CSV table of C-alpha atoms in Angstrom, one decimal:
chain,number,residue,atom,x,y,z
A,6,UNK,CA,-43.8,30.3,-57.1
A,7,UNK,CA,-44.5,29.6,-53.4
A,8,UNK,CA,-43.6,26.0,-54.0
A,9,UNK,CA,-40.2,26.9,-55.5
A,10,UNK,CA,-39.5,29.3,-52.6
A,11,UNK,CA,-40.3,26.6,-50.1
A,12,UNK,CA,-38.0,24.1,-51.9
A,13,UNK,CA,-35.2,26.6,-51.9
A,14,UNK,CA,-35.6,27.3,-48.1
A,15,UNK,CA,-35.7,23.6,-47.4
A,16,UNK,CA,-32.6,22.9,-49.5
A,17,UNK,CA,-30.8,25.7,-47.7
A,18,UNK,CA,-31.8,24.3,-44.3
A,19,UNK,CA,-30.6,20.8,-45.2
A,20,UNK,CA,-27.3,22.1,-46.5
A,21,UNK,CA,-26.8,24.2,-43.4
A,22,UNK,CA,-27.7,21.1,-41.2
A,23,UNK,CA,-25.2,18.9,-43.0
A,24,UNK,CA,-22.5,21.5,-42.8
A,25,UNK,CA,-23.1,21.9,-39.1
A,26,UNK,CA,-22.9,18.1,-38.6
A,27,UNK,CA,-19.7,18.0,-40.6
A,28,UNK,CA,-18.2,20.8,-38.5
A,29,UNK,CA,-19.3,19.0,-35.3
A,30,UNK,CA,-17.7,15.7,-36.5
A,31,UNK,CA,-14.5,17.5,-37.4
A,32,UNK,CA,-14.4,19.1,-34.0
A,33,UNK,CA,-15.0,15.8,-32.2
A,34,UNK,CA,-12.2,14.1,-34.2
A,35,UNK,CA,-9.9,17.1,-33.5
A,36,UNK,CA,-10.6,16.7,-29.7
A,37,UNK,CA,-9.9,13.0,-29.9
A,38,UNK,CA,-6.6,13.6,-31.7
A,39,UNK,CA,-5.6,16.2,-29.2
A,40,UNK,CA,-6.3,13.7,-26.3
A,41,UNK,CA,-4.4,11.0,-28.1
A,42,UNK,CA,-1.4,13.2,-28.7
A,43,UNK,CA,-1.4,14.1,-25.0
A,44,UNK,CA,-1.1,10.4,-24.1
A,45,UNK,CA,1.6,10.0,-26.7
A,46,UNK,CA,3.6,12.9,-25.4
A,47,UNK,CA,3.4,11.5,-21.9
A,48,UNK,CA,4.8,8.2,-23.2
A,49,UNK,CA,7.6,9.9,-25.0
A,50,UNK,CA,8.5,11.9,-21.9
A,51,UNK,CA,8.2,9.3,-19.2
A,52,UNK,CA,9.1,6.0,-20.8
A,53,UNK,CA,12.9,6.6,-21.0
A,54,UNK,CA,13.0,6.9,-17.2
A,55,UNK,CA,11.0,3.7,-16.5
A,56,UNK,CA,12.9,0.5,-15.9
A,57,UNK,CA,12.1,-3.2,-16.0
A,58,UNK,CA,13.4,-4.8,-12.7
A,59,UNK,CA,14.5,-8.4,-12.6
A,60,UNK,CA,15.2,-10.0,-9.2
A,61,UNK,CA,17.1,-13.2,-8.3
A,62,UNK,CA,16.9,-14.5,-4.8
A,63,UNK,CA,16.7,-17.7,-2.7
A,64,UNK,CA,13.7,-18.9,-0.6
A,65,UNK,CA,13.4,-21.5,2.1
A,66,UNK,CA,10.6,-24.0,1.2
A,67,UNK,CA,8.0,-24.6,3.9
A,68,UNK,CA,5.5,-27.3,4.3
A,69,UNK,CA,3.1,-27.3,1.4
A,70,UNK,CA,5.3,-24.8,-0.6
A,71,UNK,CA,5.3,-26.1,-4.1
A,72,UNK,CA,7.4,-25.1,-7.2
A,73,UNK,CA,6.0,-23.5,-10.3
A,74,UNK,CA,5.4,-25.7,-13.4
A,75,UNK,CA,7.5,-23.1,-15.3
A,76,UNK,CA,10.5,-24.3,-13.2
A,77,UNK,CA,13.0,-21.9,-11.7
A,78,UNK,CA,12.9,-19.8,-14.8
A,79,UNK,CA,9.3,-18.9,-14.4
A,80,UNK,CA,8.6,-15.5,-15.9
A,81,UNK,CA,6.2,-14.7,-13.1
A,82,UNK,CA,7.7,-14.1,-9.6
A,83,UNK,CA,5.6,-16.1,-7.1
A,84,UNK,CA,5.6,-13.2,-4.5
A,85,UNK,CA,4.1,-10.8,-7.0
A,86,UNK,CA,1.3,-13.2,-8.0
A,87,UNK,CA,0.5,-13.9,-4.4
A,88,UNK,CA,0.2,-10.2,-3.7
A,89,UNK,CA,-2.3,-9.9,-6.5
A,90,UNK,CA,-4.0,-13.3,-6.8
A,91,UNK,CA,-3.5,-15.0,-3.4
A,92,UNK,CA,-2.2,-18.6,-3.4
A,93,UNK,CA,-4.2,-19.6,-6.5
A,94,UNK,CA,-2.2,-17.5,-9.0
A,95,UNK,CA,-1.6,-18.7,-12.5
A,96,UNK,CA,1.4,-21.0,-12.5
A,97,UNK,CA,1.0,-21.8,-8.8
A,98,UNK,CA,3.3,-24.5,-7.5
A,99,UNK,CA,2.5,-28.1,-8.4
A,100,UNK,CA,4.7,-30.5,-6.4
A,101,UNK,CA,5.7,-30.7,-2.7
A,102,UNK,CA,9.2,-29.6,-1.6
A,103,UNK,CA,10.8,-30.8,1.7
A,104,UNK,CA,10.7,-28.1,4.4
A,105,UNK,CA,13.9,-26.1,4.9
A,106,UNK,CA,15.2,-26.7,1.3
A,107,UNK,CA,16.6,-23.8,-0.6
A,108,UNK,CA,15.5,-22.8,-4.1
A,109,UNK,CA,16.3,-20.1,-6.5
A,110,UNK,CA,13.4,-17.7,-7.2
A,111,UNK,CA,12.9,-15.2,-9.9
A,112,UNK,CA,10.8,-12.0,-9.7
A,113,UNK,CA,10.1,-9.0,-11.7
A,114,UNK,CA,8.5,-5.6,-11.4
A,115,UNK,CA,8.9,-2.0,-12.5
A,116,UNK,CA,10.6,1.2,-11.2
A,117,UNK,CA,11.6,4.7,-12.4
A,118,UNK,CA,14.4,7.1,-12.1
A,119,UNK,CA,13.3,10.1,-10.1
A,120,UNK,CA,14.7,13.5,-9.1
A,121,UNK,CA,15.6,13.6,-5.4
A,122,UNK,CA,15.5,16.6,-3.1
A,123,UNK,CA,19.1,17.4,-4.0
A,124,UNK,CA,18.5,16.9,-7.7
A,125,UNK,CA,20.4,14.5,-10.0
A,126,UNK,CA,23.8,13.2,-9.1
A,127,UNK,CA,26.7,13.0,-11.5
A,128,UNK,CA,27.7,9.4,-10.7
A,129,UNK,CA,24.6,7.6,-9.8
A,130,UNK,CA,20.8,7.4,-10.3
A,131,UNK,CA,18.1,6.6,-7.8
A,132,UNK,CA,15.2,4.4,-8.7
A,133,UNK,CA,11.9,4.3,-6.9
A,134,UNK,CA,10.0,1.0,-6.7
A,135,UNK,CA,7.9,-1.1,-4.3
A,136,UNK,CA,9.5,-2.9,-1.3
A,137,UNK,CA,7.8,-6.1,-2.3
A,138,UNK,CA,9.5,-6.1,-5.6
A,139,UNK,CA,13.1,-6.2,-4.2
A,140,UNK,CA,12.9,-7.2,-0.5
A,141,UNK,CA,14.3,-10.8,-1.0
A,142,UNK,CA,16.7,-9.9,-3.7
A,143,UNK,CA,20.3,-11.3,-4.0
A,144,UNK,CA,20.7,-9.8,-7.4
A,145,UNK,CA,18.9,-6.9,-9.1
A,146,UNK,CA,19.1,-6.0,-12.8
A,147,UNK,CA,17.3,-3.0,-14.3
A,148,UNK,CA,16.7,-2.6,-18.0
A,149,UNK,CA,15.8,0.7,-19.7
A,150,UNK,CA,13.6,1.3,-22.7
A,151,UNK,CA,16.6,1.5,-25.0
A,152,UNK,CA,17.8,-2.0,-23.8
A,153,UNK,CA,20.7,-0.8,-21.6
A,154,UNK,CA,21.1,-3.0,-18.5
A,155,UNK,CA,22.6,-2.1,-15.1
A,156,UNK,CA,23.2,-3.9,-11.8
A,157,UNK,CA,21.4,-2.2,-9.0
A,158,UNK,CA,22.0,-2.1,-5.2
A,159,UNK,CA,19.4,-1.5,-2.5
A,160,UNK,CA,19.7,2.0,-1.0
A,161,UNK,CA,16.9,1.5,1.5
A,162,UNK,CA,13.5,0.0,1.9
A,163,UNK,CA,10.5,0.5,4.1
A,164,UNK,CA,8.1,-2.5,4.4
A,165,UNK,CA,5.5,-0.5,6.3
A,166,UNK,CA,4.8,1.8,3.4
A,167,UNK,CA,6.0,-0.6,0.6
A,168,UNK,CA,8.4,2.0,-0.7
A,169,UNK,CA,12.0,1.1,-1.7
A,170,UNK,CA,14.9,2.9,-3.4
A,171,UNK,CA,17.6,1.2,-5.4
A,172,UNK,CA,20.6,2.8,-7.1
A,173,UNK,CA,22.7,2.3,-10.2
A,174,UNK,CA,26.1,3.7,-11.2
A,175,UNK,CA,25.2,5.7,-14.2
A,176,UNK,CA,25.3,9.3,-15.4
A,177,UNK,CA,23.0,11.4,-17.6
A,178,UNK,CA,20.0,9.1,-17.0
A,179,UNK,CA,16.6,10.6,-17.8
A,180,UNK,CA,14.6,11.2,-14.6
A,181,UNK,CA,11.0,12.0,-13.8
A,182,UNK,CA,9.8,15.0,-11.7
A,183,UNK,CA,7.6,14.2,-8.7
A,184,UNK,CA,4.2,16.0,-8.7
A,185,UNK,CA,2.4,17.4,-5.6
A,186,UNK,CA,-0.1,14.5,-5.2
A,187,UNK,CA,-2.2,16.7,-2.8
A,188,UNK,CA,-3.3,18.7,-5.8
A,189,UNK,CA,-4.5,15.7,-7.7
A,190,UNK,CA,-8.2,15.7,-8.4
A,191,UNK,CA,-10.7,12.8,-8.7
A,192,UNK,CA,-11.5,12.5,-12.4
A,193,UNK,CA,-8.1,13.6,-13.8
A,194,UNK,CA,-6.5,11.5,-16.5
A,195,UNK,CA,-3.5,9.4,-15.4
A,196,UNK,CA,-1.2,7.0,-17.2
A,197,UNK,CA,0.3,3.8,-15.7
A,198,UNK,CA,3.6,2.7,-17.2
A,199,UNK,CA,5.3,-0.6,-16.4
A,200,UNK,CA,6.1,-4.1,-17.4
A,201,UNK,CA,3.0,-6.3,-16.7
A,202,UNK,CA,3.7,-10.0,-17.1
A,203,UNK,CA,7.2,-9.0,-18.4
A,204,UNK,CA,5.8,-7.1,-21.3
A,205,UNK,CA,8.3,-4.2,-21.4
A,206,UNK,CA,7.2,-0.6,-21.1
A,207,UNK,CA,3.4,-1.0,-21.4
A,208,UNK,CA,1.2,2.1,-21.1
A,209,UNK,CA,-2.4,2.1,-19.9
A,210,UNK,CA,-4.7,5.0,-19.4
A,211,UNK,CA,-7.4,5.8,-16.8
A,212,UNK,CA,-8.7,8.3,-14.4
A,213,UNK,CA,-8.2,9.0,-10.7
A,214,UNK,CA,-11.2,7.1,-9.2
A,215,UNK,CA,-10.6,8.1,-5.6
A,216,UNK,CA,-8.0,9.5,-3.2
A,217,UNK,CA,-7.0,8.8,0.4
A,218,UNK,CA,-7.9,5.0,0.5
A,219,UNK,CA,-6.7,4.0,4.0
A,220,UNK,CA,-8.4,0.7,4.7
A,221,UNK,CA,-7.2,-1.5,1.9
A,222,UNK,CA,-5.3,-3.9,4.1
A,223,UNK,CA,-2.1,-3.9,2.0
A,224,UNK,CA,0.4,-1.9,3.9
A,225,UNK,CA,0.8,-0.7,7.5
A,226,UNK,CA,0.7,2.9,6.2
A,227,UNK,CA,-1.9,3.5,3.5
A,228,UNK,CA,-3.0,6.6,1.6
A,229,UNK,CA,-3.7,5.1,-1.8
A,230,UNK,CA,-4.8,6.8,-5.0
A,231,UNK,CA,-7.4,4.6,-6.6
A,232,UNK,CA,-7.4,4.4,-10.4
A,233,UNK,CA,-9.0,2.4,-13.2
A,234,UNK,CA,-5.9,2.5,-15.3
A,235,UNK,CA,-5.1,-1.2,-16.0
A,236,UNK,CA,-2.5,-2.4,-13.4
A,237,UNK,CA,-1.3,-6.0,-13.5
A,238,UNK,CA,1.5,-8.1,-11.9
A,239,UNK,CA,4.8,-6.7,-13.1
A,240,UNK,CA,3.4,-3.1,-12.9
A,241,UNK,CA,4.4,-3.0,-9.3
A,242,UNK,CA,6.8,-0.1,-8.7
A,243,UNK,CA,6.1,1.7,-12.0
A,244,UNK,CA,4.9,5.3,-12.1
A,245,UNK,CA,1.4,6.6,-12.3
A,246,UNK,CA,1.9,9.8,-14.3
A,247,UNK,CA,-0.2,12.9,-14.9
A,248,UNK,CA,-0.7,14.4,-18.4
A,249,UNK,CA,2.1,16.8,-17.5
A,250,UNK,CA,4.4,13.8,-17.4
A,251,UNK,CA,5.0,14.1,-13.7
A,252,UNK,CA,4.8,11.2,-11.2
A,253,UNK,CA,1.7,11.3,-9.0
A,254,UNK,CA,2.0,7.8,-7.6
A,255,UNK,CA,3.8,4.4,-7.5
A,256,UNK,CA,1.6,1.6,-8.9
A,257,UNK,CA,1.4,-1.0,-6.1
A,258,UNK,CA,-1.6,-3.4,-6.2
A,259,UNK,CA,-5.0,-4.2,-7.6
A,260,UNK,CA,-8.3,-5.4,-6.1
A,261,UNK,CA,-9.4,-8.6,-7.8
A,262,UNK,CA,-11.8,-11.5,-7.4
A,263,UNK,CA,-11.2,-13.1,-10.8
A,264,UNK,CA,-7.4,-13.3,-10.7
A,265,UNK,CA,-7.2,-10.4,-13.2
A,266,UNK,CA,-7.7,-6.7,-13.7
A,267,UNK,CA,-11.1,-5.6,-12.5
A,268,UNK,CA,-10.8,-1.8,-12.9
A,269,UNK,CA,-9.5,-1.1,-9.4
A,270,UNK,CA,-5.8,-0.3,-8.9
A,271,UNK,CA,-3.9,1.4,-6.1
A,272,UNK,CA,-0.9,3.7,-6.2
A,273,UNK,CA,1.1,5.2,-3.3
A,274,UNK,CA,0.9,9.0,-3.7
A,275,UNK,CA,4.0,10.8,-4.7
A,276,UNK,CA,4.1,13.0,-1.6
A,277,UNK,CA,4.2,9.9,0.7
A,278,UNK,CA,6.7,8.1,-1.5
A,279,UNK,CA,9.1,11.1,-1.6
A,280,UNK,CA,8.9,11.6,2.1
A,281,UNK,CA,10.0,8.0,2.6
A,282,UNK,CA,12.5,8.0,-0.3
A,283,UNK,CA,14.3,11.0,1.0
A,284,UNK,CA,14.8,9.5,4.4
A,285,UNK,CA,16.0,6.2,2.9
A,286,UNK,CA,18.6,8.1,0.8
A,287,UNK,CA,19.8,10.3,3.6
A,288,UNK,CA,19.6,7.9,6.6
A,289,UNK,CA,19.0,4.5,5.2
A,290,UNK,CA,15.9,4.0,7.3
A,291,UNK,CA,12.7,5.7,8.1
A,292,UNK,CA,11.9,7.4,11.4
A,293,UNK,CA,8.2,8.0,12.1
A,294,UNK,CA,6.5,10.3,14.4
A,295,UNK,CA,4.8,8.9,17.5
A,296,UNK,CA,1.9,10.3,19.5
A,297,UNK,CA,0.9,7.4,21.8
A,298,UNK,CA,-2.9,7.2,21.5
A,299,UNK,CA,-5.3,4.4,20.6
A,300,UNK,CA,-7.9,5.9,18.2
A,301,UNK,CA,-11.1,4.7,16.5
A,302,UNK,CA,-13.6,6.1,14.0
A,303,UNK,CA,-16.3,8.4,15.4
A,304,UNK,CA,-19.5,6.5,14.4
A,305,UNK,CA,-22.9,8.1,14.5
A,306,UNK,CA,-23.7,6.3,17.7
A,307,UNK,CA,-20.5,7.4,19.4
A,308,UNK,CA,-20.9,11.0,18.2
A,309,UNK,CA,-24.4,11.0,19.8
A,310,UNK,CA,-23.1,9.5,23.1
A,311,UNK,CA,-20.3,12.1,23.2
A,312,UNK,CA,-22.7,14.9,22.2
A,313,UNK,CA,-20.7,15.7,18.9
A,314,UNK,CA,-23.2,17.4,16.6
A,315,UNK,CA,-21.3,17.3,13.2
A,316,UNK,CA,-19.8,13.8,13.8
A,317,UNK,CA,-16.4,14.9,12.5
A,318,UNK,CA,-13.1,13.8,14.0
A,319,UNK,CA,-11.7,10.6,15.6
A,320,UNK,CA,-12.1,9.2,19.1
A,321,UNK,CA,-9.3,8.6,21.6
A,322,UNK,CA,-10.0,5.3,23.3
A,323,UNK,CA,-6.7,5.0,25.3
A,324,UNK,CA,-3.6,7.1,26.0
A,325,UNK,CA,-0.3,5.3,26.5
A,326,UNK,CA,1.6,6.1,29.7
A,327,UNK,CA,4.4,8.6,29.5
A,328,UNK,CA,3.7,9.2,25.8
A,329,UNK,CA,3.7,12.5,24.0
A,330,UNK,CA,-0.1,12.5,24.1
A,331,UNK,CA,-0.1,11.9,27.9
A,332,UNK,CA,2.4,14.7,28.5
A,333,UNK,CA,0.3,17.1,26.4
A,334,UNK,CA,-2.9,16.3,28.4
A,335,UNK,CA,-4.8,14.2,25.9
A,336,UNK,CA,-7.3,11.9,27.6
A,337,UNK,CA,-9.4,8.9,26.7
A,338,UNK,CA,-12.8,10.2,25.4
A,339,UNK,CA,-11.3,13.2,23.7
A,340,UNK,CA,-12.3,13.7,20.0
A,341,UNK,CA,-9.5,15.0,17.8
A,342,UNK,CA,-11.0,17.3,15.2
A,343,UNK,CA,-8.0,19.1,13.8
A,344,UNK,CA,-4.3,18.6,13.3
A,345,UNK,CA,-2.1,21.6,12.6
A,346,UNK,CA,-5.2,23.6,11.7
A,347,UNK,CA,-6.5,21.0,9.2
A,348,UNK,CA,-9.6,18.8,9.7
A,349,UNK,CA,-8.9,15.2,10.7
A,350,UNK,CA,-10.7,13.1,8.1
A,351,UNK,CA,-10.3,9.5,9.5
A,352,UNK,CA,-8.1,7.2,11.5
A,353,UNK,CA,-5.9,6.3,8.6
A,354,UNK,CA,-5.4,9.9,7.5
A,355,UNK,CA,-4.4,10.9,11.1
A,356,UNK,CA,-2.0,8.0,11.5
A,357,UNK,CA,-0.2,8.9,8.3
A,358,UNK,CA,0.1,12.6,9.2
A,359,UNK,CA,1.6,11.7,12.6
A,360,UNK,CA,4.0,9.1,11.2
A,361,UNK,CA,5.3,11.5,8.5
A,362,UNK,CA,5.9,14.2,11.1
A,363,UNK,CA,9.5,14.5,12.3
A,364,UNK,CA,10.3,13.7,15.9
A,365,UNK,CA,10.7,16.6,18.4
A,366,UNK,CA,8.4,18.8,16.3
A,367,UNK,CA,5.8,20.8,18.1
A,368,UNK,CA,2.3,20.6,16.6
A,369,UNK,CA,-1.1,21.8,17.6
A,370,UNK,CA,-4.1,19.6,18.1
A,371,UNK,CA,-7.7,20.7,18.4
A,372,UNK,CA,-9.9,18.5,20.5
A,373,UNK,CA,-13.4,18.3,21.8
A,374,UNK,CA,-13.8,17.4,25.5
A,375,UNK,CA,-17.2,17.5,27.2
A,376,UNK,CA,-18.6,19.6,24.4
A,377,UNK,CA,-15.8,22.2,24.6
A,378,UNK,CA,-13.2,22.9,22.0
A,379,UNK,CA,-9.6,22.9,23.3
A,380,UNK,CA,-6.2,23.5,21.6
A,381,UNK,CA,-3.2,21.4,22.9
A,382,UNK,CA,0.4,21.6,21.9
A,383,UNK,CA,2.2,18.3,21.5
A,384,UNK,CA,5.8,17.5,20.9
A,385,UNK,CA,5.9,14.5,18.6
A,386,UNK,CA,8.0,11.5,19.7
A,387,UNK,CA,9.9,9.0,17.6
A,388,UNK,CA,8.5,5.6,16.9
A,389,UNK,CA,11.2,3.2,18.0
A,390,UNK,CA,12.5,0.4,15.8
A,391,UNK,CA,11.1,-2.3,18.2
A,392,UNK,CA,7.6,-0.7,17.7
A,393,UNK,CA,7.9,-1.2,13.9
A,394,UNK,CA,9.6,-4.6,13.9
A,395,UNK,CA,7.7,-7.3,12.3
A,396,UNK,CA,7.9,-10.3,14.6
A,397,UNK,CA,6.2,-13.2,12.7
A,398,UNK,CA,5.5,-16.7,13.7
A,399,UNK,CA,7.5,-19.9,13.0
A,400,UNK,CA,6.6,-22.6,10.6
A,401,UNK,CA,4.6,-24.3,13.3
A,402,UNK,CA,2.1,-21.4,13.2
A,403,UNK,CA,2.2,-21.7,9.4
A,404,UNK,CA,0.7,-25.2,9.8
A,405,UNK,CA,-2.2,-23.6,11.6
A,406,UNK,CA,-2.5,-21.2,8.6
A,407,UNK,CA,-1.9,-18.0,10.6
A,408,UNK,CA,0.6,-15.3,11.0
A,409,UNK,CA,1.2,-13.7,14.4
A,410,UNK,CA,3.1,-10.7,15.6
A,411,UNK,CA,4.0,-9.1,18.9
A,412,UNK,CA,1.5,-6.4,19.8
A,413,UNK,CA,3.1,-3.0,19.2
A,414,UNK,CA,1.5,0.4,19.5
A,415,UNK,CA,1.5,0.6,15.7
A,416,UNK,CA,-0.2,-2.7,15.1
A,417,UNK,CA,-2.7,-2.1,17.9
A,418,UNK,CA,-3.7,1.2,16.3
A,419,UNK,CA,-4.0,-0.4,12.9
A,420,UNK,CA,-6.2,-3.3,14.0
A,421,UNK,CA,-8.1,-1.3,16.6
A,422,UNK,CA,-6.9,-3.5,19.5
A,423,UNK,CA,-6.7,-2.2,23.0
A,424,UNK,CA,-5.3,-5.4,24.6
A,425,UNK,CA,-1.6,-5.6,25.4
A,426,UNK,CA,-1.0,-9.2,26.3
A,427,UNK,CA,-0.7,-12.1,23.9
A,428,UNK,CA,0.1,-12.2,20.2
A,429,UNK,CA,-1.8,-10.5,17.4
A,430,UNK,CA,-3.1,-12.5,14.5
A,431,UNK,CA,-2.4,-10.5,11.3
A,432,UNK,CA,-3.3,-13.1,8.7
A,433,UNK,CA,-5.4,-16.2,8.4
A,434,UNK,CA,-5.2,-18.4,5.2
A,435,UNK,CA,-8.6,-19.2,3.8
A,436,UNK,CA,-9.4,-22.9,4.2
A,437,UNK,CA,-6.7,-23.5,6.8
A,438,UNK,CA,-7.4,-25.3,10.1
A,439,UNK,CA,-7.5,-22.0,12.0
A,440,UNK,CA,-9.9,-20.5,9.4
A,441,UNK,CA,-12.2,-23.4,9.8
A,442,UNK,CA,-12.1,-23.0,13.6
A,443,UNK,CA,-13.4,-19.4,13.2
A,444,UNK,CA,-10.1,-17.7,13.9
A,445,UNK,CA,-9.7,-14.4,12.1
A,446,UNK,CA,-7.1,-11.6,11.7
A,447,UNK,CA,-7.3,-8.9,14.3
A,448,UNK,CA,-7.9,-11.4,17.2
A,449,UNK,CA,-5.5,-12.0,20.0
A,450,UNK,CA,-4.1,-15.4,21.1
A,451,UNK,CA,-3.7,-15.1,24.9
A,452,UNK,CA,-3.1,-18.7,25.8
A,453,UNK,CA,-1.9,-21.9,24.2
A,454,UNK,CA,-3.0,-25.1,26.1
A,455,UNK,CA,-3.8,-23.0,29.2
A,456,UNK,CA,-0.3,-21.3,29.2
A,457,UNK,CA,-0.3,-17.5,29.1
A,458,UNK,CA,1.4,-16.1,26.0
A,459,UNK,CA,3.2,-12.8,26.1
A,460,UNK,CA,5.1,-12.7,22.8
A,461,UNK,CA,5.9,-14.6,19.6
A,462,UNK,CA,8.8,-16.6,21.1
A,463,UNK,CA,6.5,-18.0,23.8
A,464,UNK,CA,3.8,-18.7,21.3
A,465,UNK,CA,6.3,-20.6,19.1
A,466,UNK,CA,7.5,-22.7,22.0
A,467,UNK,CA,4.0,-23.5,23.1
A,468,UNK,CA,3.0,-24.5,19.6
A,469,UNK,CA,6.0,-26.8,19.2
A,470,UNK,CA,5.2,-28.5,22.5
A,471,UNK,CA,1.5,-29.0,21.4
A,472,UNK,CA,2.6,-31.0,18.3
A,473,UNK,CA,2.9,-34.0,20.6
A,474,UNK,CA,-0.9,-33.9,20.9
A,475,UNK,CA,-3.6,-34.2,18.2
A,476,UNK,CA,-5.2,-30.9,19.2
A,477,UNK,CA,-4.2,-27.5,20.5
A,478,UNK,CA,-6.4,-25.3,22.8
A,479,UNK,CA,-6.2,-21.6,22.1
A,480,UNK,CA,-7.7,-18.8,24.1
A,481,UNK,CA,-8.8,-16.2,21.6
A,482,UNK,CA,-9.6,-12.6,22.7
A,483,UNK,CA,-11.0,-9.5,21.2
A,484,UNK,CA,-11.8,-6.2,23.0
A,485,UNK,CA,-15.2,-7.5,23.8
A,486,UNK,CA,-15.1,-11.3,24.2
A,487,UNK,CA,-12.9,-14.2,25.1
A,488,UNK,CA,-13.4,-17.8,23.9
A,489,UNK,CA,-11.5,-21.1,23.9
A,490,UNK,CA,-11.0,-22.7,20.5
A,491,UNK,CA,-9.8,-26.3,19.8
A,492,UNK,CA,-7.8,-26.7,16.6
A,493,UNK,CA,-7.1,-30.1,15.2
A,494,UNK,CA,-3.6,-30.6,13.8
């Protein structure tokens, strides 16, 4: 009798266990189906507003610039592959072209119709994308998911943030809402939609890996959302979308060492993109706020020397004469800890917040000076166009393998440079003669063959003159050292 009771109890327990497992399995499958449906709903909602952008333009060949083996009809725009892969991208040029010759180039990317501050217009639609997608375009064609094609015109573009707006003459076009990217949380699901490698309207899924990436080295103004949603060449300009179907960012670039996707992608947050886009639509250009300070991170050692206990804030290393900061009483050695009542996180965060502030606005800064907290009112100035102009070197500098620019306040802040004379090196090609000589981005060229250099024009003239010789002597400076470097042509 006892044996039979035991068997009955055991059978009951086994049946209960299997039943519980079955319920658990059903629950898990249900959850997966719900998640899958959420992604599907996003695709249905967002895809009609996403466009495939095809660009036609002309480029001037330089020394060592080589055409693609795909010919002029290459499906992969060279500029996009260089942005992601460097100069060794798949389909890289194979044969030399004579310097100065013109060639037709094809490029492609993504974009999306968005709702502006004033809402949708009855006669046109605005499309957000990346500046690097359309900056050299002679002709722009956009294609929607349903196959409809439109010719597009550039409304405005901003190279410093890599945001651009184009427009098409069309009515009743689906448009996406822009989310408040400041509310985005690390770990949230996001969906990237675009046209990688020309594969129309591709959807990939991931999470927000990090926020506020400011030292990536892609744009002058950076506040990237990092995601592991797969982003590849051709995705540039496409939307990064929340599960609510709202845009939280513009897919812009990836980090890669292999030439392909490695799980790290970057998107411009929607708040920054909309701030730029609205100015481009209303004014055709972007006006940024200007404070007039040289700033640097507050390291542990610096915090100790300045007697800052919590180590928060950024250090003012120099104040420009007759600048808004100088007029407000800010001094070198001050530590800025708050801007408009909010903590200052880092140098990049502070630069972005100042830049996005409208000129003539009065704001409050909280600083630490000699251990005491002070509040100062500052009237933000306007960053003039000559401060943001990108003065680059000539082809002669290209033979050295470097890109140089005039030293502006903006570039000085970005590269942490306190020098004002010479030209700033912003890029050095790996393997070039300059690279082999130990020259790196962020350094200053103060002299060429013992002649003082004050700007890019003077640099170009000196470099052209030096071509008569086999070598060129450069005086390279940083904030801490100066050294002469001999570079062989």
